[in-house]
Backbone as JSON Lines, residues from 0, in Angstrom:
{"i":0,"aa":"X","n":[0.79,-1.13,-0.09],"ca":[0.08,0.04,-0.02],"c":[0.72,1.12,0.22]}
{"i":1,"aa":"X","n":[0.51,2.13,-0.61],"ca":[1.19,3.41,-0.9],"c":[0.56,4.59,-0.07]}
{"i":2,"aa":"X","n":[0.93,5.26,0.78],"ca":[0.48,6.42,1.52],"c":[1.22,7.66,0.79]}
{"i":3,"aa":"X","n":[0.58,8.69,0.41],"ca":[0.99,9.97,-0.11],"c":[0.14,11.12,0.4]}
{"i":4,"aa":"X","n":[0.94,12.22,0.32],"ca":[0.18,13.53,1.0],"c":[-0.84,14.03,-0.04]}
{"i":5,"aa":"X","n":[-0.2,14.27,-1.28],"ca":[-0.87,14.97,-2.44],"c":[-0.95,14.17,-3.43]}
{"i":6,"aa":"X","n":[-2.28,14.0,-4.33],"ca":[-2.29,13.45,-5.45],"c":[-2.88,14.36,-6.6]}
{"i":7,"aa":"X","n":[-2.11,14.71,-7.55],"ca":[-2.31,15.62,-8.59],"c":[-2.48,14.87,-9.87]}
{"i":8,"aa":"X","n":[-1.44,14.64,-10.64],"ca":[-1.47,13.97,-11.83],"c":[-1.19,12.5,-11.84]}
{"i":9,"aa":"X","n":[-0.8,11.93,-10.6],"ca":[-0.79,10.63,-10.43],"c":[0.84,9.99,-10.9]}
{"i":10,"aa":"X","n":[1.73,10.79,-11.14],"ca":[2.99,10.42,-11.67],"c":[3.87,9.76,-10.56]}
{"i":11,"aa":"X","n":[3.61,10.3,-9.29],"ca":[4.39,9.95,-8.22],"c":[3.96,8.37,-7.81]}
{"i":12,"aa":"X","n":[2.56,8.09,-7.81],"ca":[1.94,6.92,-7.6],"c":[2.64,5.78,-8.71]}
{"i":13,"aa":"X","n":[2.58,6.31,-9.97],"ca":[2.88,5.37,-10.94],"c":[4.43,5.01,-10.66]}
{"i":14,"aa":"X","n":[5.29,5.99,-10.42],"ca":[6.59,5.77,-10.16],"c":[6.69,4.71,-8.95]}
{"i":15,"aa":"X","n":[6.14,4.87,-7.91],"ca":[6.25,3.99,-6.94],"c":[5.63,2.61,-7.21]}
{"i":16,"aa":"X","n":[4.53,2.72,-7.85],"ca":[4.08,1.25,-8.4],"c":[5.16,0.62,-9.18]}
{"i":17,"aa":"X","n":[5.82,1.3,-10.02],"ca":[6.85,0.54,-10.89],"c":[7.78,-0.04,-9.97]}
{"i":18,"aa":"X","n":[8.15,0.75,-8.89],"ca":[9.4,0.14,-7.98],"c":[8.75,-0.99,-7.23]}
{"i":19,"aa":"X","n":[7.57,-0.74,-6.61],"ca":[6.99,-2.11,-6.16],"c":[6.82,-3.28,-7.07]}
{"i":20,"aa":"X","n":[6.56,-3.2,-8.36],"ca":[6.48,-4.47,-9.19],"c":[7.85,-4.97,-9.45]}
{"i":21,"aa":"X","n":[9.01,-3.91,-9.56],"ca":[10.31,-4.23,-9.84],"c":[10.77,-5.28,-8.72]}
{"i":22,"aa":"X","n":[10.37,-5.05,-7.47],"ca":[10.65,-5.57,-6.31],"c":[9.92,-7.19,-6.13]}
{"i":23,"aa":"X","n":[9.04,-7.31,-7.17],"ca":[8.33,-8.64,-7.0],"c":[7.19,-8.43,-6.35]}
{"i":24,"aa":"X","n":[6.81,-7.3,-5.83],"ca":[5.52,-7.13,-4.94],"c":[4.31,-6.75,-5.91]}
{"i":25,"aa":"X","n":[3.19,-6.5,-5.0],"ca":[1.96,-6.17,-5.64],"c":[1.46,-4.99,-4.93]}
{"i":26,"aa":"X","n":[1.02,-3.86,-5.74],"ca":[0.3,-2.71,-5.2],"c":[-1.35,-3.13,-4.82]}
{"i":27,"aa":"X","n":[-1.58,-3.03,-3.63],"ca":[-2.81,-3.4,-3.18],"c":[-3.85,-2.06,-3.3]}
{"i":28,"aa":"X","n":[-3.27,-0.98,-2.73],"ca":[-4.34,0.03,-2.52],"c":[-3.28,1.36,-2.45]}
{"i":29,"aa":"X","n":[-3.8,2.59,-2.72],"ca":[-3.16,3.87,-2.43],"c":[-4.15,4.73,-1.45]}
{"i":30,"aa":"X","n":[-3.36,5.33,-0.48],"ca":[-4.25,6.17,0.47],"c":[-3.5,7.56,0.18]}
{"i":31,"aa":"X","n":[-4.41,8.47,-0.01],"ca":[-4.03,10.09,-0.45],"c":[-4.83,10.84,0.68]}
{"i":32,"aa":"X","n":[-3.94,11.9,1.29],"ca":[-4.43,12.69,2.2],"c":[-5.34,13.8,1.3]}
{"i":33,"aa":"X","n":[-4.8,14.33,0.55],"ca":[-5.64,15.23,-0.25],"c":[-5.33,15.2,-1.74]}
{"i":34,"aa":"X","n":[-6.53,14.99,-2.42],"ca":[-6.41,14.75,-3.71],"c":[-6.96,15.94,-4.5]}
{"i":35,"aa":"X","n":[-6.33,16.37,-5.77],"ca":[-6.7,17.57,-6.25],"c":[-7.55,16.98,-7.51]}
{"i":36,"aa":"X","n":[-8.9,16.91,-7.0],"ca":[-9.93,16.38,-7.99],"c":[-10.19,16.96,-9.31]}
{"i":37,"aa":"X","n":[-9.62,18.3,-9.42],"ca":[-9.74,19.06,-10.73],"c":[-8.64,18.65,-11.63]}
{"i":38,"aa":"X","n":[-7.73,17.79,-11.18],"ca":[-6.49,17.49,-11.99],"c":[-6.85,15.97,-12.39]}
{"i":39,"aa":"X","n":[-6.24,15.34,-13.34],"ca":[-6.74,13.92,-13.88],"c":[-6.15,12.66,-13.15]}
{"i":40,"aa":"X","n":[-5.22,12.9,-12.42],"ca":[-4.49,11.9,-11.73],"c":[-5.16,10.76,-10.99]}
{"i":41,"aa":"X","n":[-6.19,11.16,-10.22],"ca":[-7.19,10.3,-9.37],"c":[-7.9,9.34,-10.42]}
{"i":42,"aa":"X","n":[-8.51,10.01,-11.38],"ca":[-9.33,9.28,-12.31],"c":[-8.41,8.39,-13.2]}
{"i":43,"aa":"X","n":[-7.4,8.75,-13.56],"ca":[-6.31,7.86,-14.41],"c":[-6.08,6.84,-13.65]}
{"i":44,"aa":"X","n":[-5.61,6.94,-12.4],"ca":[-5.27,5.81,-11.36],"c":[-6.52,4.74,-11.39]}
{"i":45,"aa":"X","n":[-7.76,5.34,-11.18],"ca":[-8.92,4.55,-10.91],"c":[-9.18,3.82,-12.19]}
{"i":46,"aa":"X","n":[-8.99,4.43,-13.4],"ca":[-9.21,3.86,-14.61],"c":[-8.45,2.54,-14.9]}
{"i":47,"aa":"X","n":[-7.19,2.74,-14.39],"ca":[-6.08,1.68,-14.48],"c":[-6.48,0.4,-13.44]}
{"i":48,"aa":"X","n":[-7.51,0.55,-12.55],"ca":[-7.85,-0.36,-11.77],"c":[-7.22,-0.42,-10.49]}
{"i":49,"aa":"X","n":[-6.51,0.77,-10.06],"ca":[-5.84,1.11,-8.92],"c":[-6.92,1.52,-7.78]}
{"i":50,"aa":"X","n":[-6.9,0.81,-6.71],"ca":[-7.68,1.15,-5.6],"c":[-7.34,2.32,-4.88]}
{"i":51,"aa":"X","n":[-7.87,3.58,-5.09],"ca":[-7.41,4.84,-4.5],"c":[-8.51,5.36,-3.49]}
{"i":52,"aa":"X","n":[-7.91,5.72,-2.28],"ca":[-8.69,6.21,-1.32],"c":[-8.28,7.63,-0.68]}
{"i":53,"aa":"X","n":[-9.16,8.62,-0.82],"ca":[-8.4,9.97,-0.6],"c":[-9.34,10.36,0.8]}
{"i":54,"aa":"X","n":[-8.65,11.09,1.76],"ca":[-9.27,11.61,2.84],"c":[-10.05,12.86,2.47]}
{"i":55,"aa":"X","n":[-9.62,13.71,1.56],"ca":[-10.26,14.91,1.06],"c":[-9.95,14.99,-0.42]}
{"i":56,"aa":"X","n":[-10.99,15.55,-0.99],"ca":[-10.8,15.8,-2.56],"c":[-11.2,17.22,-2.78]}
{"i":57,"aa":"X","n":[-10.2,18.0,-3.25],"ca":[-10.52,19.26,-3.73],"c":[-11.22,19.42,-5.04]}
{"i":58,"aa":"X","n":[-12.31,20.02,-5.24],"ca":[-13.16,20.02,-6.33],"c":[-12.53,21.21,-7.12]}
{"i":59,"aa":"X","n":[-12.34,22.43,-6.58],"ca":[-11.88,23.45,-7.26],"c":[-11.42,24.51,-6.27]}
{"i":60,"aa":"X","n":[-10.61,25.41,-6.88],"ca":[-10.4,26.62,-5.98],"c":[-10.82,27.76,-6.82]}
{"i":61,"aa":"X","n":[-11.61,28.53,-6.2],"ca":[-12.3,29.83,-6.73],"c":[-12.11,30.96,-5.9]}
{"i":62,"aa":"X","n":[-11.75,31.99,-6.51],"ca":[-11.54,33.24,-5.88],"c":[-10.66,33.09,-4.43]}
{"i":63,"aa":"X","n":[-9.71,32.14,-4.56],"ca":[-8.81,31.91,-3.33],"c":[-9.6,30.89,-2.25]}
{"i":64,"aa":"X","n":[-10.71,30.29,-2.53],"ca":[-11.26,29.62,-1.77],"c":[-11.4,28.12,-2.23]}
{"i":65,"aa":"X","n":[-11.07,27.24,-1.26],"ca":[-10.83,25.87,-1.65],"c":[-12.38,25.2,-1.57]}
{"i":66,"aa":"X","n":[-12.84,24.68,-2.54],"ca":[-14.01,24.02,-2.62],"c":[-13.81,22.45,-2.64]}
{"i":67,"aa":"X","n":[-14.26,21.84,-1.47],"ca":[-14.05,20.42,-1.31],"c":[-15.32,19.64,-2.0]}
{"i":68,"aa":"X","n":[-15.18,18.46,-2.43],"ca":[-16.18,17.53,-2.89],"c":[-17.06,17.03,-1.79]}
């Protein structure tokens, strides 16, 4: 299981997934503290069949205000 602070474009998770697989292990799930839902990383990982769990998902940032999903 990968635990990460922010999820934006998903590249960090994909890099860690590659390292896990090179070690002969299997990625079971990903835990994210804050997902930037307005970027495509979370959806891309889910579309790949990766089990992603986020504590908070930011839907947008408007006029300096963070809007959560």
